[in-house]
Backbone as CSV, one residue per row, in Angstrom:
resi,resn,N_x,N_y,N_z,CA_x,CA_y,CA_z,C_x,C_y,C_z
1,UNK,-85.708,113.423,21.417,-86.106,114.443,22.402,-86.950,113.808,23.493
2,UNK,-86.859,114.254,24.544,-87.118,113.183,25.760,-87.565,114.451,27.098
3,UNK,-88.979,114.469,26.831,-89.327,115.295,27.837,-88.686,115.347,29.823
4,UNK,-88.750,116.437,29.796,-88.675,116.598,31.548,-89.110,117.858,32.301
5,UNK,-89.987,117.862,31.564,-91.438,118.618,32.070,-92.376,118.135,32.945
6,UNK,-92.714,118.200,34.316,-93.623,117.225,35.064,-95.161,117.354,34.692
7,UNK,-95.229,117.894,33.796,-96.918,118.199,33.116,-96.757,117.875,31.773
8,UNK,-96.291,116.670,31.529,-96.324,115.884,30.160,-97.067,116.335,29.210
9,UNK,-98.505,116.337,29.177,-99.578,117.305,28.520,-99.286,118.493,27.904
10,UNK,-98.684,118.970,28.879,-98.456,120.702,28.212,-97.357,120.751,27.478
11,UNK,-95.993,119.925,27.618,-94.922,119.712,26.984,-95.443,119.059,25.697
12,UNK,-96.264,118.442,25.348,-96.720,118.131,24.555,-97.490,118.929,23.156
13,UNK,-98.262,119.642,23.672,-98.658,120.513,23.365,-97.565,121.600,22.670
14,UNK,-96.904,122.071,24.132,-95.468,123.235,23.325,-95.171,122.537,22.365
15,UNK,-94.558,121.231,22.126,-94.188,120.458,21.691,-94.697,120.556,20.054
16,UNK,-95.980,120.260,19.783,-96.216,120.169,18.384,-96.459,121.897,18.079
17,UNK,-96.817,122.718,19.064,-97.001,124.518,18.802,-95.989,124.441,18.223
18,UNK,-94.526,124.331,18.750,-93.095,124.371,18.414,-92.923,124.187,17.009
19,UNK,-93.476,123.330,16.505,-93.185,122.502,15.182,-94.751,123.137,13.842
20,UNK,-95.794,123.665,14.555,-96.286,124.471,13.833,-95.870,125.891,13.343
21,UNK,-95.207,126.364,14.619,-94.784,127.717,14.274,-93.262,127.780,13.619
22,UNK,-92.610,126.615,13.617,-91.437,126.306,12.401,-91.433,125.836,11.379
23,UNK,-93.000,126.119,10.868,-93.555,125.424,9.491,-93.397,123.682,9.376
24,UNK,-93.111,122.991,10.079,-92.770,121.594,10.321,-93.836,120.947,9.734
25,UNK,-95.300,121.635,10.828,-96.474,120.999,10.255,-97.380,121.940,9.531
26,UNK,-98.830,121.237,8.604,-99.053,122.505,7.517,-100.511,121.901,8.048
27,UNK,-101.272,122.537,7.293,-102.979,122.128,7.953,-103.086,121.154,7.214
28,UNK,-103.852,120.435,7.497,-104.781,119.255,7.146,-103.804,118.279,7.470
29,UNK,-102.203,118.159,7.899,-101.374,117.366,7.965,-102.191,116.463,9.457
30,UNK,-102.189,114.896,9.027,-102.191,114.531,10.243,-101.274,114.110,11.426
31,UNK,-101.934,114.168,12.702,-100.377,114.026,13.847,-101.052,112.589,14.247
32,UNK,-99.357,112.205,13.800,-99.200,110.244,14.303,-99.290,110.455,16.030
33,UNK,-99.978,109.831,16.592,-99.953,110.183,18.098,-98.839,108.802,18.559
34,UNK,-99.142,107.775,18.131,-97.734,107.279,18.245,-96.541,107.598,17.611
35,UNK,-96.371,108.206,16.801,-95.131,108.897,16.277,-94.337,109.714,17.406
36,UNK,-95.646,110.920,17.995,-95.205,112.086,18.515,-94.936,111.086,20.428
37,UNK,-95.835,110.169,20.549,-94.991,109.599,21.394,-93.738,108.948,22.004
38,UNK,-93.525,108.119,20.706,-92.352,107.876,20.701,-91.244,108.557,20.548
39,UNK,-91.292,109.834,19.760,-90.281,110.539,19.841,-90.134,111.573,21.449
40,UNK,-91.247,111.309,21.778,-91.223,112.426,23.500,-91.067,111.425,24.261
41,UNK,-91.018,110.042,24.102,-90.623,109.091,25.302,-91.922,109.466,26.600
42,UNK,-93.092,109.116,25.781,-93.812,108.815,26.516,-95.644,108.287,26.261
43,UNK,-96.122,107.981,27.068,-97.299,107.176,26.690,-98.352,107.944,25.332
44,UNK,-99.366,107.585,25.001,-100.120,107.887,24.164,-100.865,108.740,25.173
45,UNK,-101.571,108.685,25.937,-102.528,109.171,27.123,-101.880,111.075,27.457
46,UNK,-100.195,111.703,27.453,-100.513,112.846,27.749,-100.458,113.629,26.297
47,UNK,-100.067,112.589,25.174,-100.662,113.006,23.624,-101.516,113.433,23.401
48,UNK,-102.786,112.364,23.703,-103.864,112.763,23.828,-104.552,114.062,24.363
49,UNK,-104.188,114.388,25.776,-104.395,115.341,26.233,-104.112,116.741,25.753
50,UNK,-102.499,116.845,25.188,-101.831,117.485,24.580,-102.363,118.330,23.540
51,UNK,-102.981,117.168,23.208,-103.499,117.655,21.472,-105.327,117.981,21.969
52,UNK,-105.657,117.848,22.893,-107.275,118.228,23.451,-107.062,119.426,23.666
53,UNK,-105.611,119.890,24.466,-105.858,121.374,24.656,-105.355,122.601,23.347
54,UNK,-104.672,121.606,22.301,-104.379,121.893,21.247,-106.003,122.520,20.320
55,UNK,-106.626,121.749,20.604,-108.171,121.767,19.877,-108.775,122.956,20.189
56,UNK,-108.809,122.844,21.886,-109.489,124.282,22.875,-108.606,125.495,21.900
57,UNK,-107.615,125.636,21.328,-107.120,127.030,20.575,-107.443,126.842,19.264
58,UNK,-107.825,125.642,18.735,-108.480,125.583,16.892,-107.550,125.391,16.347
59,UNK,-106.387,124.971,17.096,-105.196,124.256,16.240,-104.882,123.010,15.577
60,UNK,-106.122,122.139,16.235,-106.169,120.591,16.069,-107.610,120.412,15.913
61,UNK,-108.137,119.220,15.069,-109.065,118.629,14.365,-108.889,117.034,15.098
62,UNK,-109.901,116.915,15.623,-109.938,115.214,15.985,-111.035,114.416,15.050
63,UNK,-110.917,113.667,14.312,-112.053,112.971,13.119,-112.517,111.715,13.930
64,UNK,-112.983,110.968,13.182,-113.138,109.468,13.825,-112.421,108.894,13.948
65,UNK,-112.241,107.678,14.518,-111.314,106.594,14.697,-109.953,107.361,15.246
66,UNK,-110.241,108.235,16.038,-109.051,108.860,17.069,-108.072,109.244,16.393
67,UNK,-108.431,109.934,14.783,-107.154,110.282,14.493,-107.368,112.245,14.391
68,UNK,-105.835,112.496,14.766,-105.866,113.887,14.869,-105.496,114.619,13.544
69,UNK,-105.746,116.020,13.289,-105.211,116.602,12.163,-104.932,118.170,12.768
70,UNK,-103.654,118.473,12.180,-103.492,120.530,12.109,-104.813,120.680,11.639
71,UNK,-105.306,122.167,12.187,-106.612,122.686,11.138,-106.117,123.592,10.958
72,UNK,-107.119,124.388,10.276,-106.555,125.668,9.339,-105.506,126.221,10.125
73,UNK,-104.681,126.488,9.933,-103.305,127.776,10.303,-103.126,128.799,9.140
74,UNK,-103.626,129.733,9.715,-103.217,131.246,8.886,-103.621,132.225,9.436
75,UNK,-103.174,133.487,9.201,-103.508,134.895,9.480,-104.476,134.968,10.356
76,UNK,-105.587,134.639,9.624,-107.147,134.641,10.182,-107.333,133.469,11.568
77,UNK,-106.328,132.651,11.891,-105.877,132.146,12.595,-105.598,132.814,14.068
78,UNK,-104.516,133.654,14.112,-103.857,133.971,14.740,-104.570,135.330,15.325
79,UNK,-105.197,136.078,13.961,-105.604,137.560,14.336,-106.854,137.219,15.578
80,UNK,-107.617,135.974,14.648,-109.245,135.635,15.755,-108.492,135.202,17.255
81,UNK,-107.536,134.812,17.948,-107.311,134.324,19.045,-106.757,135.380,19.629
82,UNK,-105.984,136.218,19.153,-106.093,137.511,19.758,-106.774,138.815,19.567
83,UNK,-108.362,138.186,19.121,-108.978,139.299,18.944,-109.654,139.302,20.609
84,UNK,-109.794,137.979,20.409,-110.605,136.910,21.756,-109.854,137.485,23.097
85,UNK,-108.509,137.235,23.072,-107.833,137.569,24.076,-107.608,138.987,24.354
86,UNK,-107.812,140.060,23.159,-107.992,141.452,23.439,-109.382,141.881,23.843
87,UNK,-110.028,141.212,24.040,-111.596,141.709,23.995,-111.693,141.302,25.459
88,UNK,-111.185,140.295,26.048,-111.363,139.351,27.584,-110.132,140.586,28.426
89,UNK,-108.972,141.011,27.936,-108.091,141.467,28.499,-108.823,142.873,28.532
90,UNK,-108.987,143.674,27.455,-109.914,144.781,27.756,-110.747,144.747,28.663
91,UNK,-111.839,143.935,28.912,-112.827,143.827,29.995,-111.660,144.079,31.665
92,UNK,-110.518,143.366,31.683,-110.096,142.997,33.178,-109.337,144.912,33.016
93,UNK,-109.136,145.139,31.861,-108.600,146.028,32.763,-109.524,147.677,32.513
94,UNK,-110.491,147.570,31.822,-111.769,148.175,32.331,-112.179,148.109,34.090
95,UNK,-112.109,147.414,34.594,-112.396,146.847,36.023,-111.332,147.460,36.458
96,UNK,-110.456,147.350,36.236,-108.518,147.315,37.283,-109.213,149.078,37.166
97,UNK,-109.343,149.878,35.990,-109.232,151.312,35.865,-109.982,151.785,36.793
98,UNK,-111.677,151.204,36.682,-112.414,151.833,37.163,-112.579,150.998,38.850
99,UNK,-111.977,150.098,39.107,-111.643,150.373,40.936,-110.761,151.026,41.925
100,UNK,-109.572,151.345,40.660,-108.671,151.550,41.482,-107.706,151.823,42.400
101,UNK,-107.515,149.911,42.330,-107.272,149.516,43.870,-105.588,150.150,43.950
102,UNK,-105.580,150.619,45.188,-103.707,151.338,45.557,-102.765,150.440,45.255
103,UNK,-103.038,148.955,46.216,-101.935,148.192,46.000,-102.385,147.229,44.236
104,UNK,-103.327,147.310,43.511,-102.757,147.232,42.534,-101.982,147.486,41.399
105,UNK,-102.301,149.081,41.492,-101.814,150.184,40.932,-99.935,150.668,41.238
106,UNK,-100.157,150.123,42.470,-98.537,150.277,42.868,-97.858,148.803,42.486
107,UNK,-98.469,147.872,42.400,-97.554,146.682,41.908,-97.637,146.791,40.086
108,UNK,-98.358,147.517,39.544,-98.069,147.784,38.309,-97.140,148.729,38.104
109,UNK,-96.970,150.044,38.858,-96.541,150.944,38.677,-94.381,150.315,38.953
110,UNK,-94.430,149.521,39.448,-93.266,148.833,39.534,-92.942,148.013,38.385
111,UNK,-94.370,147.360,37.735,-93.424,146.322,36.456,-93.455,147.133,35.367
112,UNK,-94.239,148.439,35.540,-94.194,149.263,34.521,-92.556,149.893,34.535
113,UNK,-92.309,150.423,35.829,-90.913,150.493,36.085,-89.667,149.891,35.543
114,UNK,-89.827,148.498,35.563,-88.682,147.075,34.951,-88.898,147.212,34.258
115,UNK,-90.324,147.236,33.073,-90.150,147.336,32.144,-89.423,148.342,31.073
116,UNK,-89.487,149.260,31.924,-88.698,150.475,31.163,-87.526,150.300,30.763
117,UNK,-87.306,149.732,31.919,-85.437,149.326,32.007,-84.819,147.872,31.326
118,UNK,-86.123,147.434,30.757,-85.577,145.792,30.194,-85.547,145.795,28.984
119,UNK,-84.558,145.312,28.735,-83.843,144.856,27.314,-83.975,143.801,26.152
120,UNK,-84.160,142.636,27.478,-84.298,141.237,27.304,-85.008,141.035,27.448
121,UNK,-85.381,139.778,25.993,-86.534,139.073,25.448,-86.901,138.525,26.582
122,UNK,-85.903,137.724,27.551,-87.014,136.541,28.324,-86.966,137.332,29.098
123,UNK,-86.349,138.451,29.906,-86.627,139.181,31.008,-87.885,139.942,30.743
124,UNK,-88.168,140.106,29.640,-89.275,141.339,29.411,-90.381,140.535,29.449
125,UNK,-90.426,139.168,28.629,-91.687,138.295,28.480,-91.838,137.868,29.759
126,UNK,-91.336,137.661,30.649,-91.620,137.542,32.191,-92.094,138.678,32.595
127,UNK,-91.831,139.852,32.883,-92.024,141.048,33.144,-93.639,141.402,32.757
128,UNK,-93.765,141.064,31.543,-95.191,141.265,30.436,-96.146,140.506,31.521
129,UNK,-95.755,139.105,31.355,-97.185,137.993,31.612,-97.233,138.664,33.119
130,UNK,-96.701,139.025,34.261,-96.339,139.087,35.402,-97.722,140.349,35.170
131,UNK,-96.992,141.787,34.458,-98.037,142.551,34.347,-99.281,142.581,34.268
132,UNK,-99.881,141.037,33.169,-101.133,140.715,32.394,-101.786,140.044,33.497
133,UNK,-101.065,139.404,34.350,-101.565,138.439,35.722,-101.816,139.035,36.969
134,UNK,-101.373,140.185,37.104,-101.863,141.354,37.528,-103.344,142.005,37.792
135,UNK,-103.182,142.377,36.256,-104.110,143.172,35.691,-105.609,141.784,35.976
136,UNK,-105.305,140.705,35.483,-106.422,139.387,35.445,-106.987,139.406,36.332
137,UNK,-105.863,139.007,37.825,-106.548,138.549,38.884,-107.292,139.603,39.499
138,UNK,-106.712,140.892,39.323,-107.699,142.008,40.448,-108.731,142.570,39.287
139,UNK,-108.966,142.022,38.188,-110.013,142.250,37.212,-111.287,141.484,37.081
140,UNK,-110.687,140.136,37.607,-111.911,138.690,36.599,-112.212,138.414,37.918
141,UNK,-113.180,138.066,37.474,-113.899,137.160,38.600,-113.611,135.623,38.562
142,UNK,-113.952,134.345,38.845,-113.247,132.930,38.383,-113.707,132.483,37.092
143,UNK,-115.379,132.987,36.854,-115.258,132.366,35.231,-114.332,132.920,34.491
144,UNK,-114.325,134.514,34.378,-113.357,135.359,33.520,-111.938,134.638,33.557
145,UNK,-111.123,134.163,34.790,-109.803,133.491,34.752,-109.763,132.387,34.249
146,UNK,-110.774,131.593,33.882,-111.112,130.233,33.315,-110.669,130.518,31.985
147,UNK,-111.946,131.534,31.558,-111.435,131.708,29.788,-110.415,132.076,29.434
148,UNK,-109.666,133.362,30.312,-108.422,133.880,30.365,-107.277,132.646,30.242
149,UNK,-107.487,131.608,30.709,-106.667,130.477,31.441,-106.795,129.465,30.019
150,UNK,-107.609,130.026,29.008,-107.649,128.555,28.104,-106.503,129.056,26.773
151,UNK,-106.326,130.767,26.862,-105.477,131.276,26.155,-103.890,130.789,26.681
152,UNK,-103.384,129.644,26.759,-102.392,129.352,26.821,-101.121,128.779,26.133
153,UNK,-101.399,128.386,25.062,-101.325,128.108,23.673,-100.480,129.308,22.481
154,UNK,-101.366,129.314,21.648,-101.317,130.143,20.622,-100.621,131.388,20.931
155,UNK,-101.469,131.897,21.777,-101.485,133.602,21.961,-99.787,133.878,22.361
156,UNK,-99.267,133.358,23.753,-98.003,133.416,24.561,-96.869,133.329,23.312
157,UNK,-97.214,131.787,22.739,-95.834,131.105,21.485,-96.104,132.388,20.392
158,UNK,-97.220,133.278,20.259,-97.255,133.984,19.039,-96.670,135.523,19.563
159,UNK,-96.925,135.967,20.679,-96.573,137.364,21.653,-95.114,137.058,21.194
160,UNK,-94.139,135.849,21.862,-93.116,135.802,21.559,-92.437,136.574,20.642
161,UNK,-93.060,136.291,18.931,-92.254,137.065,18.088,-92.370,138.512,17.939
162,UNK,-93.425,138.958,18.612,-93.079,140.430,18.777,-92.145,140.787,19.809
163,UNK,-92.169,140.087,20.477,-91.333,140.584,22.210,-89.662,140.643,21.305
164,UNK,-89.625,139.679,20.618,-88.053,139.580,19.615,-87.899,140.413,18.597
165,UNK,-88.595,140.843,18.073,-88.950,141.762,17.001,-89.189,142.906,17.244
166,UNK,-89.868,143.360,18.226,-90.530,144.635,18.078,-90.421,145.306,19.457
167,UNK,-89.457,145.188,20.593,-89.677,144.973,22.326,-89.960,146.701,22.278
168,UNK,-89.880,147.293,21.812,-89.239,148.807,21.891,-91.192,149.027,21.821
169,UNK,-91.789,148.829,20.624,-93.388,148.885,20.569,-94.221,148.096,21.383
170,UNK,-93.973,146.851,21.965,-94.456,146.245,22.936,-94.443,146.771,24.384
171,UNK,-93.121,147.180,24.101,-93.016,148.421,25.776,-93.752,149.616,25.925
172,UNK,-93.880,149.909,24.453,-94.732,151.436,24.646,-96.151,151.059,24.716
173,UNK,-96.829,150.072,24.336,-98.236,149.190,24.051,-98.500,149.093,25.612
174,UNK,-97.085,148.408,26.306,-97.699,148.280,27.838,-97.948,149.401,29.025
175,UNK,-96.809,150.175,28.281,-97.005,151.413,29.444,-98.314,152.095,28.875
176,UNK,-98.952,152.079,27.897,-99.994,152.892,26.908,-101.174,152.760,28.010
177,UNK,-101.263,150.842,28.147,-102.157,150.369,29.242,-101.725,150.824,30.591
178,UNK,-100.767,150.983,30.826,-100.600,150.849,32.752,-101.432,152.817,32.754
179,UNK,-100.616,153.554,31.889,-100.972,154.946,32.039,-102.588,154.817,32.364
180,UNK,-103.465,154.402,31.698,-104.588,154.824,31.615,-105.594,153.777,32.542
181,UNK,-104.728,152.528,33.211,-105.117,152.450,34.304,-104.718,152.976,35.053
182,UNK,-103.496,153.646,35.635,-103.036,154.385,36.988,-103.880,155.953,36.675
183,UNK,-104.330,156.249,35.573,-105.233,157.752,35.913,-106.880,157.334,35.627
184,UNK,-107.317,155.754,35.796,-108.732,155.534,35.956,-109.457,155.739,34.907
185,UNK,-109.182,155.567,33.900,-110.161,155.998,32.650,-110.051,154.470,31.902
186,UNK,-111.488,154.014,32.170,-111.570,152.367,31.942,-111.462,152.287,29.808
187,UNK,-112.105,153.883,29.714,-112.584,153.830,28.426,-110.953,153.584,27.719
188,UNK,-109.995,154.465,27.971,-108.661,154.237,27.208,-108.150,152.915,27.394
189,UNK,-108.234,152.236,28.736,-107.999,151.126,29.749,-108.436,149.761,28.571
190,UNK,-109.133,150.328,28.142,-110.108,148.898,27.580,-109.418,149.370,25.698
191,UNK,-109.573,150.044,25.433,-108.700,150.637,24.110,-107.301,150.207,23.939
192,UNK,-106.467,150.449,25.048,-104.865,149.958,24.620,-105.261,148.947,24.971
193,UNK,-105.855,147.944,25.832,-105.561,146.577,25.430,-105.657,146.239,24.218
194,UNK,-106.674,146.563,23.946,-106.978,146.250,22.517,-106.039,146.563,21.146
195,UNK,-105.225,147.971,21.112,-104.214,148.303,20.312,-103.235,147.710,20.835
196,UNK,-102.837,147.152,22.199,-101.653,146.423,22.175,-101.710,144.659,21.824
197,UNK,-102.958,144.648,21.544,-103.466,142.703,21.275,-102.747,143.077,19.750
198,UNK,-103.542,144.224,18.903,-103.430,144.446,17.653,-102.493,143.974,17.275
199,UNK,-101.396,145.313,18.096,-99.581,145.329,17.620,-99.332,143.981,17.557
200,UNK,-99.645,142.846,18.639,-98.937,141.763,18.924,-98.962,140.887,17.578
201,UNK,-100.513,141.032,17.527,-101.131,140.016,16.212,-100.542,140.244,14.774
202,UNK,-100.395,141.942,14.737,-99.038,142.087,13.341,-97.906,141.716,13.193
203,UNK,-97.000,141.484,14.357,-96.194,141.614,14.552,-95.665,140.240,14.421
204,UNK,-96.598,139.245,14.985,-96.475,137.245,14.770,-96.791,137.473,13.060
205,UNK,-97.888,137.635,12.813,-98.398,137.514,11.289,-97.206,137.514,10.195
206,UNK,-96.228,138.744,10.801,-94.816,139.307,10.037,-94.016,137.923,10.002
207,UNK,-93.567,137.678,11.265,-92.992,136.982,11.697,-92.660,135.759,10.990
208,UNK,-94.429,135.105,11.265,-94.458,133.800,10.339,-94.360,133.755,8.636
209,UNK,-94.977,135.405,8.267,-94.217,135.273,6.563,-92.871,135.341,6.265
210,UNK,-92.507,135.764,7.013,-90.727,135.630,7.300,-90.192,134.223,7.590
211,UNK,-90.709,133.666,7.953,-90.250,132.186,8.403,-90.562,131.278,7.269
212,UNK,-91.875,131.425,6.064,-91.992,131.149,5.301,-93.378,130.031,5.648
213,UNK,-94.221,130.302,7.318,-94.752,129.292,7.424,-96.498,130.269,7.324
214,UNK,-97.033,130.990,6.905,-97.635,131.717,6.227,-96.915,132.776,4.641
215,UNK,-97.887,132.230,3.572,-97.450,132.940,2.305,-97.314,134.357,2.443
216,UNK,-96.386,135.014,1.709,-96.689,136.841,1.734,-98.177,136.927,1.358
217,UNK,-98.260,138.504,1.801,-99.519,138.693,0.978,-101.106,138.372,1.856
218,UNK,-101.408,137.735,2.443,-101.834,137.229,3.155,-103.223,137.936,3.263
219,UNK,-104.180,137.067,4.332,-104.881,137.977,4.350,-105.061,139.206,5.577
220,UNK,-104.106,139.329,6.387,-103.871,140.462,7.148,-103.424,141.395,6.294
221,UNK,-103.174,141.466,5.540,-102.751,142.987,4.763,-103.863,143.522,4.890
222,UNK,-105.061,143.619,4.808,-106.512,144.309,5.128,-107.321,144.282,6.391
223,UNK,-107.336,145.381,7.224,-108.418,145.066,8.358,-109.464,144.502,8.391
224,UNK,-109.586,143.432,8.571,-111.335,142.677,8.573,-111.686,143.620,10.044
225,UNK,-113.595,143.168,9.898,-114.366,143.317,10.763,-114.089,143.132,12.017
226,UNK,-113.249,142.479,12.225,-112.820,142.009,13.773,-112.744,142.929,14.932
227,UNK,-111.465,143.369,14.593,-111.283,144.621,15.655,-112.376,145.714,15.324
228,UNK,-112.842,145.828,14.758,-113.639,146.969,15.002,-115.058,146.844,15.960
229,UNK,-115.678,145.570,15.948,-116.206,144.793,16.208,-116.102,144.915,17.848
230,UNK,-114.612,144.414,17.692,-114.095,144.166,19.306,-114.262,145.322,20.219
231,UNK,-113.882,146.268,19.394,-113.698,147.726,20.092,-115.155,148.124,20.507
232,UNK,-116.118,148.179,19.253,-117.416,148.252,19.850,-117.972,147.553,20.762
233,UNK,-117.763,146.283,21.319,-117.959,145.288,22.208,-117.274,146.392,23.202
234,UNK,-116.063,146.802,23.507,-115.295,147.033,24.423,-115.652,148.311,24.748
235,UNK,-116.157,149.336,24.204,-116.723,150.475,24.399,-118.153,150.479,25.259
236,UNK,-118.998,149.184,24.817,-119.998,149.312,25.203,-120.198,148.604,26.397
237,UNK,-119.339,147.839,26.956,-119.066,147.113,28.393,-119.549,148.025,29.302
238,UNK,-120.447,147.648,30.149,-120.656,148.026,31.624,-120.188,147.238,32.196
239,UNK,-119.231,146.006,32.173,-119.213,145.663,33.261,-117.964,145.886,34.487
């Protein structure tokens, strides 16, 4: 396999995500960085990088002597990165509700539109992020897009298996959000993000016990503290 991606780094990255989320690799396994080079036909240096932004999501362990390792992968995995990303996405569109701006509201009110009408996985997952990038930019200020911006990883490769699985509940999750920003009520605004992070996070969790790369049983079968947590965070936002 022989990259041709002009951001080597990030292909890199997809690259071993790819092979975590096909059970390939298991935690504590370590990654040969010359291995994974040689098979991508290319230097050690966007490996490196690769696997740094691998770390920024808690997917990778760097020890001494520059060697890398998977870290934990499981449930509790997946649920904490989109608890993170429901709690940051709630905040932007708390903001989107309670300004709202015409022409943002009308460029949602259009992908809310496509979305109605889309069928397709990659048409819809375009459609989605398009919506979420939306909602970001007329929400965050530049730190907020920073943190927003480090969720690039995990969260997107894990949304995936709901968008394949479940598009019919993911569509209703998004219009849940656009509704209650186009009638200004930050409080619901900041709520469906949060029930649509939820859906997403069940919906991968399924996914990967199905694939066989999390055991049944797991520990998502029980609500931890998290979301509830989150929600209270998200309720109590002024900002």
């Amino acid at each position: 396999m022989k990259l041709e991606r002009s951001n080597t780094s990030e292909a890199v990255a997809a690259y071993v995500l790819r092979r975590l989320f096909d059970g390939d690799l298991r935690s504590g396994q370590r990654l040969d960085l010359d291995a994974i080079a040689e098979e991508l036909g290319v230097s050690r240096v966007p490996v490196r990088e690769g696997l740094i932004q691998l770390e920024r999501d808690g997917l990778v362990e760097r020890a001494h002597y520059r060697r890398a390792f998977v870290a934990e992968f499981d449930d509790a995995t997946v649920r904490e990165a989109f608890e993170l990303y429901g709690m940051l996405s709630a905040l932007t569109n708390r903001r989107v509700a309670r300004r709202r701006d015409p022409a943002v509201l009308e460029a949602l009110a259009k992908l809310d539109e496509a979305l109605a009408g889309c069928d397709g996985p990659d048409e819809f997952e375009s459609l989605a992020r398009e919506f979420r990038r939306v909602v970001n930019v007329a929400g965050a200020g530049n730190h907020l897009r920073a943190l927003l911006r480090t969720f690039s990883g995990l969260v997107p490769v894990a949304a995936r298996f709901s968008i394949d699985d479940a598009l019919a509940d993911e569509r209703a999750a998004l219009h849940a959000e656009y509704v209650a920003l186009r009638d200004g009520d930050p409080d619901a605004a900041g709520a469906a993000a949060l029930a649509h992070l939820r859906l997403t996070a069940d919906n991968a969790i399924r996914a990967l016990r199905r694939r066989g790369v999390f055991p049944p049983g797991d520990r998502s079968d029980t609500d931890g503290p998290g979301w509830a947590d989150a929600a209270r965070i998200v309720e109590g936002s002024q900002a």
